[in-house]
XYZ file of C-alpha atoms in Angstrom:
460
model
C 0.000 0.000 0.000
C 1.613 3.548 -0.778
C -0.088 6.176 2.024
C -0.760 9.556 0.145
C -0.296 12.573 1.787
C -1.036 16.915 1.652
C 2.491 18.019 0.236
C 1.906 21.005 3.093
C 1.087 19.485 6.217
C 2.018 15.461 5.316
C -1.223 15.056 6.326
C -2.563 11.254 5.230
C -5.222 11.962 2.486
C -5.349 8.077 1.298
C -4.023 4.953 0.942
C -3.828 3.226 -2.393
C -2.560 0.016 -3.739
C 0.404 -0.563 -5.642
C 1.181 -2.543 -8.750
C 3.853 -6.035 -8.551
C 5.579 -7.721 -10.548
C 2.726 -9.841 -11.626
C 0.562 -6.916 -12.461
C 2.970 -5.163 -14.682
C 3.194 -8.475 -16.663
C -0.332 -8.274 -17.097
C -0.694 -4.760 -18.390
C 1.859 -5.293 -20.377
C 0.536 -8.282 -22.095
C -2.582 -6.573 -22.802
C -1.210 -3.668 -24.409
C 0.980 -5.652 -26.494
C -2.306 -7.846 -27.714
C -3.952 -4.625 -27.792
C -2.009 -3.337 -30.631
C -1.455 -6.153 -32.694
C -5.123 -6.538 -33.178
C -5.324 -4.372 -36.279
C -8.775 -4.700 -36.410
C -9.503 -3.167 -33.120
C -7.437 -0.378 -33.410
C -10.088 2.877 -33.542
C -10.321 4.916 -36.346
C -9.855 8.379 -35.668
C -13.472 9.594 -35.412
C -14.022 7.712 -32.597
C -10.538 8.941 -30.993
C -11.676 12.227 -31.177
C -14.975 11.517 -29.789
C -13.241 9.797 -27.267
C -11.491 12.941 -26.423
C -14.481 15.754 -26.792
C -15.797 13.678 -23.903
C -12.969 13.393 -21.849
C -12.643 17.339 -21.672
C -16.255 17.706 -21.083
C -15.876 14.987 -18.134
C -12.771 16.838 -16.622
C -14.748 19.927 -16.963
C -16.922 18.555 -14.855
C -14.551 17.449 -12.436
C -12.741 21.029 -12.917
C -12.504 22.128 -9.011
C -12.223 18.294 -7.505
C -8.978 18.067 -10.130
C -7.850 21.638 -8.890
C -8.159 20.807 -5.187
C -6.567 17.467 -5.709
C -3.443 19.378 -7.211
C -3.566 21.519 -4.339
C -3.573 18.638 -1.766
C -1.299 16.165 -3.168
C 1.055 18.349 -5.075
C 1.476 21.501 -2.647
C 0.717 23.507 -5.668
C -1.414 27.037 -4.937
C -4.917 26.600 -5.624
C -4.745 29.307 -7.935
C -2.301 27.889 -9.750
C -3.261 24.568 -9.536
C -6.793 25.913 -11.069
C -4.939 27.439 -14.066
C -2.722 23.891 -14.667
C -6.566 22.632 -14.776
C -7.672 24.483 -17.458
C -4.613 23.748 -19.161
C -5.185 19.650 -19.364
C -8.570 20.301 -20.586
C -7.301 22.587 -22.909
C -4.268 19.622 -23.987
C -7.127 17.226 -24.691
C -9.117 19.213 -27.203
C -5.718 19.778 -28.628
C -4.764 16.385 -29.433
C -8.417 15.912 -30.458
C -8.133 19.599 -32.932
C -4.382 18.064 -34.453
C -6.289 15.051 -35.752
C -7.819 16.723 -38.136
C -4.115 17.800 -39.943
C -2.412 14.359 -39.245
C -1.612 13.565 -41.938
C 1.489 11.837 -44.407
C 3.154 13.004 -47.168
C 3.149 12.701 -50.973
C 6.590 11.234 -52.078
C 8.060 12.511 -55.511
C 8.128 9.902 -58.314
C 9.340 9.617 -61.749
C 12.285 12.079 -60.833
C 14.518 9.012 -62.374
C 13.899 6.451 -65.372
C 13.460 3.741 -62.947
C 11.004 5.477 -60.531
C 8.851 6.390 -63.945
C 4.876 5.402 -64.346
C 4.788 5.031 -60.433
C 3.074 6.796 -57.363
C 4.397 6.784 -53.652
C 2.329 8.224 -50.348
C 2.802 7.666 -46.950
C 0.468 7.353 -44.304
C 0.925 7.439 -40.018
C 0.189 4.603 -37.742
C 1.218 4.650 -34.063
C 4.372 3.218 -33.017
C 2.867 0.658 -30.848
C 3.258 0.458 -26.732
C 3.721 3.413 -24.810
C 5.250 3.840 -21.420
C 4.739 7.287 -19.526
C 7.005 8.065 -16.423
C 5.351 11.636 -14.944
C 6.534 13.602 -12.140
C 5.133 15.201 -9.606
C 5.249 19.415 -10.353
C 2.597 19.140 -12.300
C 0.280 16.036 -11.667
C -2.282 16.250 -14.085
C -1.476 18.588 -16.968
C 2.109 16.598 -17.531
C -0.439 13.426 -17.473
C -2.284 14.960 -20.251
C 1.009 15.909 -22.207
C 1.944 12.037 -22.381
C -1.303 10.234 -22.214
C -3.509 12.600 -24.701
C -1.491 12.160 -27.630
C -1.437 8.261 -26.971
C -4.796 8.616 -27.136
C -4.712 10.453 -30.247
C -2.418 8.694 -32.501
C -3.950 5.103 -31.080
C -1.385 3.951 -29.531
C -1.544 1.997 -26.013
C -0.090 3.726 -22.597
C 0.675 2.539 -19.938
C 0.866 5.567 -17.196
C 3.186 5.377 -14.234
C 3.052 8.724 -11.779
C 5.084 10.108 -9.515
C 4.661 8.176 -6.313
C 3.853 11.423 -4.254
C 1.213 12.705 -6.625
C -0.499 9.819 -7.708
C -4.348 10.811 -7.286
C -4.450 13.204 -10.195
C -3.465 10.521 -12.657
C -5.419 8.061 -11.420
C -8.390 10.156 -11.274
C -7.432 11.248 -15.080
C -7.352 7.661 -16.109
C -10.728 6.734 -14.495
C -12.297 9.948 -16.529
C -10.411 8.414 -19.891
C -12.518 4.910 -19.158
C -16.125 6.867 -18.916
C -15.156 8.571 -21.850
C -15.270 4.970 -23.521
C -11.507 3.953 -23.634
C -11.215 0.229 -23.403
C -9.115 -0.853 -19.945
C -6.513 -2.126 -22.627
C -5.811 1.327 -24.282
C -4.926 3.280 -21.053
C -3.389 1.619 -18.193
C -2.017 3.105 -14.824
C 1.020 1.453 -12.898
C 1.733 2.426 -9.519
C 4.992 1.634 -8.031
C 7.530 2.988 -5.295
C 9.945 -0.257 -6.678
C 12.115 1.677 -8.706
C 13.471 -1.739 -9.975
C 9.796 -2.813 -11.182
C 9.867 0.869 -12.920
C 12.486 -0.012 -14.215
C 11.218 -3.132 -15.729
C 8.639 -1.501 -17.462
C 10.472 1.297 -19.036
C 12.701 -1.738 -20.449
C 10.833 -4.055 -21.789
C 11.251 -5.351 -25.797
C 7.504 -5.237 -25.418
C 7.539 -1.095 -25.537
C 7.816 1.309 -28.373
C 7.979 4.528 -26.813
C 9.553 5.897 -23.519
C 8.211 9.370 -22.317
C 10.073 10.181 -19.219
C 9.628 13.290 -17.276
C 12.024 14.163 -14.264
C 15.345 14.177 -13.088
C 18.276 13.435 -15.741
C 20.049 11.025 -13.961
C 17.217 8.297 -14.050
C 16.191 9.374 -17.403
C 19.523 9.109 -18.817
C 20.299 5.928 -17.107
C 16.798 4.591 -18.509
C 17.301 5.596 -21.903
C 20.768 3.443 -21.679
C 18.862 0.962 -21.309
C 15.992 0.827 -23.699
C 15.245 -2.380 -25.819
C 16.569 -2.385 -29.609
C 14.462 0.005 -31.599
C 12.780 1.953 -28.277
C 12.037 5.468 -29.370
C 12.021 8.332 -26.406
C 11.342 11.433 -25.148
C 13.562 12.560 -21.898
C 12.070 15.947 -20.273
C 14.370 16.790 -17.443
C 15.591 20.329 -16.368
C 18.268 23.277 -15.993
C 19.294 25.799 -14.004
C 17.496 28.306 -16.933
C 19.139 31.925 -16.840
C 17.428 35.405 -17.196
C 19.644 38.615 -18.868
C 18.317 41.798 -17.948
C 19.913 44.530 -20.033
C 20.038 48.072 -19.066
C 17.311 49.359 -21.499
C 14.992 46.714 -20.011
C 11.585 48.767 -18.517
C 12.000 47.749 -14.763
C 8.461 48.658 -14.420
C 7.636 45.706 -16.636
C 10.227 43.434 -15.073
C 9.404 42.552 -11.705
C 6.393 40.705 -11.702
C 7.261 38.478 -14.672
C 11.005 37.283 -13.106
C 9.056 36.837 -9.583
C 6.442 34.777 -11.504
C 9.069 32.409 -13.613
C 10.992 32.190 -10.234
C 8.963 31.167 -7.673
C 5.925 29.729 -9.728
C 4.938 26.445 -7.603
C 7.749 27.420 -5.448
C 10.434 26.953 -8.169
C 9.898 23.379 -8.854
C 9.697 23.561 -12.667
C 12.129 22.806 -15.009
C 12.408 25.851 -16.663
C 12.038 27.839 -13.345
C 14.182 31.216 -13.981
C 17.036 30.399 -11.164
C 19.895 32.797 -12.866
C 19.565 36.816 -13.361
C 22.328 38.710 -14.644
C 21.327 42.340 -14.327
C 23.642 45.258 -16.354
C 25.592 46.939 -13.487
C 24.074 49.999 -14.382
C 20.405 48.675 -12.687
C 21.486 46.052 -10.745
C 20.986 48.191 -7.052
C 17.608 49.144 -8.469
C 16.476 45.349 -9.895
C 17.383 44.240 -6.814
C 15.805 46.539 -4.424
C 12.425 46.575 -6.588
C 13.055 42.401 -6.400
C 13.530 41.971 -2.729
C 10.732 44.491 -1.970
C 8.107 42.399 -4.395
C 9.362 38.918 -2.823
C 8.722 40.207 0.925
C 4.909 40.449 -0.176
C 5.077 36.867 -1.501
C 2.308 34.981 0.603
C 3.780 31.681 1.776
C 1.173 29.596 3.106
C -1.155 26.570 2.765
C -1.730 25.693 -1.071
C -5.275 25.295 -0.722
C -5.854 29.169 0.302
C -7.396 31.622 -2.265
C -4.738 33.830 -1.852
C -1.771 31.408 -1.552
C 1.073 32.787 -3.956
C 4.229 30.210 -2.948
C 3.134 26.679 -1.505
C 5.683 24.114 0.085
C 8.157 21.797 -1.608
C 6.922 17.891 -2.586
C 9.302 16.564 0.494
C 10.676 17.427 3.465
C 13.901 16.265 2.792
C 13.869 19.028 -0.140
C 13.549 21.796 1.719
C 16.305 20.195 3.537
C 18.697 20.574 0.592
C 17.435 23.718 -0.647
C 18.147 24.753 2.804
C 21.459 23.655 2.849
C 22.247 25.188 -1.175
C 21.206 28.855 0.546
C 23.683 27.848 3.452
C 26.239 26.831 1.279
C 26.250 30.266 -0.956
C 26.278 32.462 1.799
C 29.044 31.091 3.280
C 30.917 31.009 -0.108
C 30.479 35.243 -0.209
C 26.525 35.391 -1.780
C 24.668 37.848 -0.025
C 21.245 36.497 1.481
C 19.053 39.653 0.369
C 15.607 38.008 1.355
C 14.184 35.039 2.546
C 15.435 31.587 3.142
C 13.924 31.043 6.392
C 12.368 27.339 7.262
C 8.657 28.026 7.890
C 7.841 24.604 8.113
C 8.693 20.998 7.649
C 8.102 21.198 3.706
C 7.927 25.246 3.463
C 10.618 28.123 2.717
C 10.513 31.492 2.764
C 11.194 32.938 -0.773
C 14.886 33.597 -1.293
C 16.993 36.090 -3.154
C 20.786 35.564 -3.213
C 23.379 37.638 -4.551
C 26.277 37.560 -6.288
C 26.712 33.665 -5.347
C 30.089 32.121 -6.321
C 30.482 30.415 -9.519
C 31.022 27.208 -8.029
C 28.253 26.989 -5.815
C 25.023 24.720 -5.988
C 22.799 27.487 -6.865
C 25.012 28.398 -9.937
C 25.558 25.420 -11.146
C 22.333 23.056 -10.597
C 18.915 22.814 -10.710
C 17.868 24.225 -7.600
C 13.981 23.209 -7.427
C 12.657 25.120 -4.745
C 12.000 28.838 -4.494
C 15.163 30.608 -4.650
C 16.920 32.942 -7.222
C 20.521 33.889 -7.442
C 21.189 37.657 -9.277
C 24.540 38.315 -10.625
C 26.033 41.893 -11.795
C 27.644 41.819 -15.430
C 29.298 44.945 -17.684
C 29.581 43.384 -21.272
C 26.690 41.229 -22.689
C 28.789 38.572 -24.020
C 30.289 37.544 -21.248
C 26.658 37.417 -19.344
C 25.812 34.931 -22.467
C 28.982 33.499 -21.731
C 27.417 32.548 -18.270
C 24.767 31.721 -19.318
C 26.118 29.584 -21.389
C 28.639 27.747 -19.371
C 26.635 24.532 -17.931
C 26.002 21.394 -19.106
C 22.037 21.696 -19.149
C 20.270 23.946 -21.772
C 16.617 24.588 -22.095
C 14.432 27.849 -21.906
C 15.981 31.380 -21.250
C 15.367 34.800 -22.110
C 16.501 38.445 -22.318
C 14.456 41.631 -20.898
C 15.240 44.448 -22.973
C 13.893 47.518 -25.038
C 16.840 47.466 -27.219
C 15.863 45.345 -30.341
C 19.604 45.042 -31.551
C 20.595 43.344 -27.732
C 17.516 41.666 -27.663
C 18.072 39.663 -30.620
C 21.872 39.591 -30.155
C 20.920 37.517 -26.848
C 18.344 35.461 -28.642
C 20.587 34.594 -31.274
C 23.537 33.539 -28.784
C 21.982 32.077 -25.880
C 22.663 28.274 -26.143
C 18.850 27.201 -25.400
C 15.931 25.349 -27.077
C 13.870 28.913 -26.594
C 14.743 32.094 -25.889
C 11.985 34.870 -24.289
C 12.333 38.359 -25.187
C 10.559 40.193 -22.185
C 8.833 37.093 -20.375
C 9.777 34.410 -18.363
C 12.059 31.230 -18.616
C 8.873 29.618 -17.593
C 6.297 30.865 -20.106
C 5.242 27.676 -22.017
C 1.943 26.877 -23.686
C 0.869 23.698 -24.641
C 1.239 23.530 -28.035
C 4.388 24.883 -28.635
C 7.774 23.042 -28.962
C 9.087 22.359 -25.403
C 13.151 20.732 -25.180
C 15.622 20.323 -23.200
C 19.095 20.304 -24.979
C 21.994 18.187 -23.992
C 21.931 17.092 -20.401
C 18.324 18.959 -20.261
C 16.407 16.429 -22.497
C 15.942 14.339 -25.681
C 13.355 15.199 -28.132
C 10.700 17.275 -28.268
C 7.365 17.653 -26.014
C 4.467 19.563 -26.712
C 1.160 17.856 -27.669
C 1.372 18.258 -31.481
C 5.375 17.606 -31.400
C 4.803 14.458 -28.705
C 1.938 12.823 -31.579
C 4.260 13.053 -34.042
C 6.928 10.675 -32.079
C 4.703 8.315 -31.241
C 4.143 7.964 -35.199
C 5.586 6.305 -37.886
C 5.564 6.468 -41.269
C 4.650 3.986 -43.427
C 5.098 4.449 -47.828
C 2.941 2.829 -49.908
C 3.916 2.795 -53.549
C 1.597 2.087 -56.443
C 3.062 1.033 -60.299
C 0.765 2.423 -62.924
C 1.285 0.555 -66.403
């Protein structure tokens, strides 16, 4: 049994069972038979009504999914209500891309030999898919993997973060009374990261979407059966230039939002700011000030702005990073403060040596570092200089520096006057080298968990 408790409080909300070895031979099995019978395979009419009712049932649902977020995840109600609308949103746009999915003509007679002939080809789904989530965002990250399974017809098999399970489950039980055979869309809970393992692994599995931290991913995709496609979503430490010409008035709020959105656990949370010298004592007084007002407090509030971290033993560690940077020569400008087992004060640190945590890893919690910088190369430079690469961006009025930065910033995307964290859902979404493999995004994730297949006709 795996006990289920409020990120906030640790408070016991439910107990659940968990999946054994026996079960995950089971699920697997019927996903496998699942796909090989062509003729039960749904034609895409019926995915897509499939779909149209699943968002209608989560709409339904809307505040019971919200709340559930809230309680399981730690996230603010507020927010938790806006990753809501997002999933429903995701499942009308798997259902919408249907309607361009489509193959490709392939050019013929370009040679003697490929004369008096005609070539197409057409998508079919890639066959079993396995879906590792994590727990920042329980249901909308669901959606991201499961939806375009859905979509494309391909099986899933759903395994969630073992602290945020209730959201997926919940999800999956919506997907059923939409009309979903059991087959199509499968849950496996597990704290037995060998049995995870197991899954992820098996010949028996076509596609690996993994979301959350690069060590497991990486080690998982070393270990993928022969022919095992995959989709690694991990995270960075994503950096923020502010130039000189940037409009401070219009700066603030977006850098507090992209840094200490659900409490900085995101993977493109905005963790490093170099400001121009020449604004850095006003950025950072206008910073501090707006992070002071920051309400830090129980997730299901109204008013709740910055909720806890998933685990005690997090805050522990982000603790212990703020510790560590001081004591290296960063200034602690605000926050940092334990408030409770799972809950830290919003922190500001600046100027932290380059070779501490903060500057060089993912941090995860709710905690910027601000550095001062002359010449905008060598802030790109910085920028530059870690193994992980995903979403940054560069506030600025000055076009020519704004696209300089944009042009040179060693990331997947690059925001010109908003947030490392913007995202929507329908838009490319990659980490680069350590940071990820492939490419997420509902339209982008369909398309991997495709193939393409050419038929070619001989005319006499």
């Amino acid at each position: 049994m795996l006990t289920v408790v409020q990120a906030f409080d640790r408070a016991p909300i439910v107990e659940i069972e968990t999946d054994d070895a026996a079960a995950l031979e089971r699920k697997l099995q019927a996903a496998a038979q699942a796909f090989k019978d062509r003729d039960g395979w749904l034609k895409p009419h019926q995915r897509i009504t499939i779909l149209r009712k699943l968002a209608a049932l989560m709409e339904g649902r809307r505040d019971h999914l919200a709340m559930q977020i809230a309680r399981e995840g730690g996230k603010p109600l507020p927010d938790a209500i806006v990753e809501t609308n997002r999933a429903i949103d995701g499942v009308h746009n798997a259902a919408d891309e249907l309607r361009n999915f489509a193959g490709r003509e392939i050019p013929m007679g370009l040679s003697t030999a490929a004369e008096n002939r005609w070539a197409f080809t057409t998508k079919e789904p890639i066959g079993v898919v396995v879906a590792i989530s994590a727990f920042n965002h329980p249901l909308n990250l669901i959606v991201h993997q499961v939806a375009p399974a859905i979509a494309v017809g391909c099986p899933v098999i759903v395994k969630p973060a073992s602290a945020t399970p209730l959201s997926c489950l919940d999800f999956v039980a919506l997907v059923r009374e939409a009309g979903l055979s059991e087959h199509w869309c499968q849950t496996f809970v597990t704290t037995d990261n060998a049995l995870a393992e197991n899954l992820a692994t098996d010949s028996r599995v076509a596609f690996l979407s993994f979301i959350g931290s690069a060590r497991v991913g990486w080690s998982l995709h070393s270990k993928l059966a022969p022919g095992t496609r995959s989709a690694l979503e991990h995270g960075g430490a994503a950096p923020t230039i502010i130039d000189r010409s940037a409009d401070l008035g219009r700066v603030i709020e977006p850098i507090v939002k992209g840094g200490y959105y659900h409490a900085g656990q995101v993977c493109v949370s905005t963790q490093r700011i170099f400001v121009h010298s020449d604004i850095a004592d006003d950025f950072t007084q206008k910073l501090v000030a707006r992070v002071e007002k920051l309400r830090t407090a129980a997730p299901i509030l109204k008013d709740t702005e910055v909720g806890p971290l998933i685990l005690p033993r997090e805050a522990d560690r982000v603790g212990q990073w703020i510790e560590e940077a001081v004591k290296g020569g960063a200034t602690l400008a605000a926050g940092g403060k334990r408030l409770s087992e799972t809950t830290l004060q919003p922190a500001v640190l600046l100027d932290p040596p380059a070779d501490a945590k903060i500057s060089m890893q993912e941090v995860f919690g709710p905690v910027v570092a601000v550095y001062r910088y002359n010449d905008l190369d060598e802030a790109i430079r910085q920028a530059n200089a870690l193994p992980t690469a995903f979403q940054a961006s560069i506030f600025a009025q000055d076009i020519d520096i704004a696209l300089r930065a944009a042009d040179r910033l060693d990331a997947s995307a690059v925001m010109i006057n908003d947030p490392t964290a913007f995202r929507t859902d329908w838009m490319p979404f990659a980490g680069r080298r350590e940071s990820g493999y492939g490419t997420g995004g509902i339209p982008y994730t369909m398309r991997d968990m495709t193939q393409e297949k050419m038929i070619l006709m001989r005319r006499n």
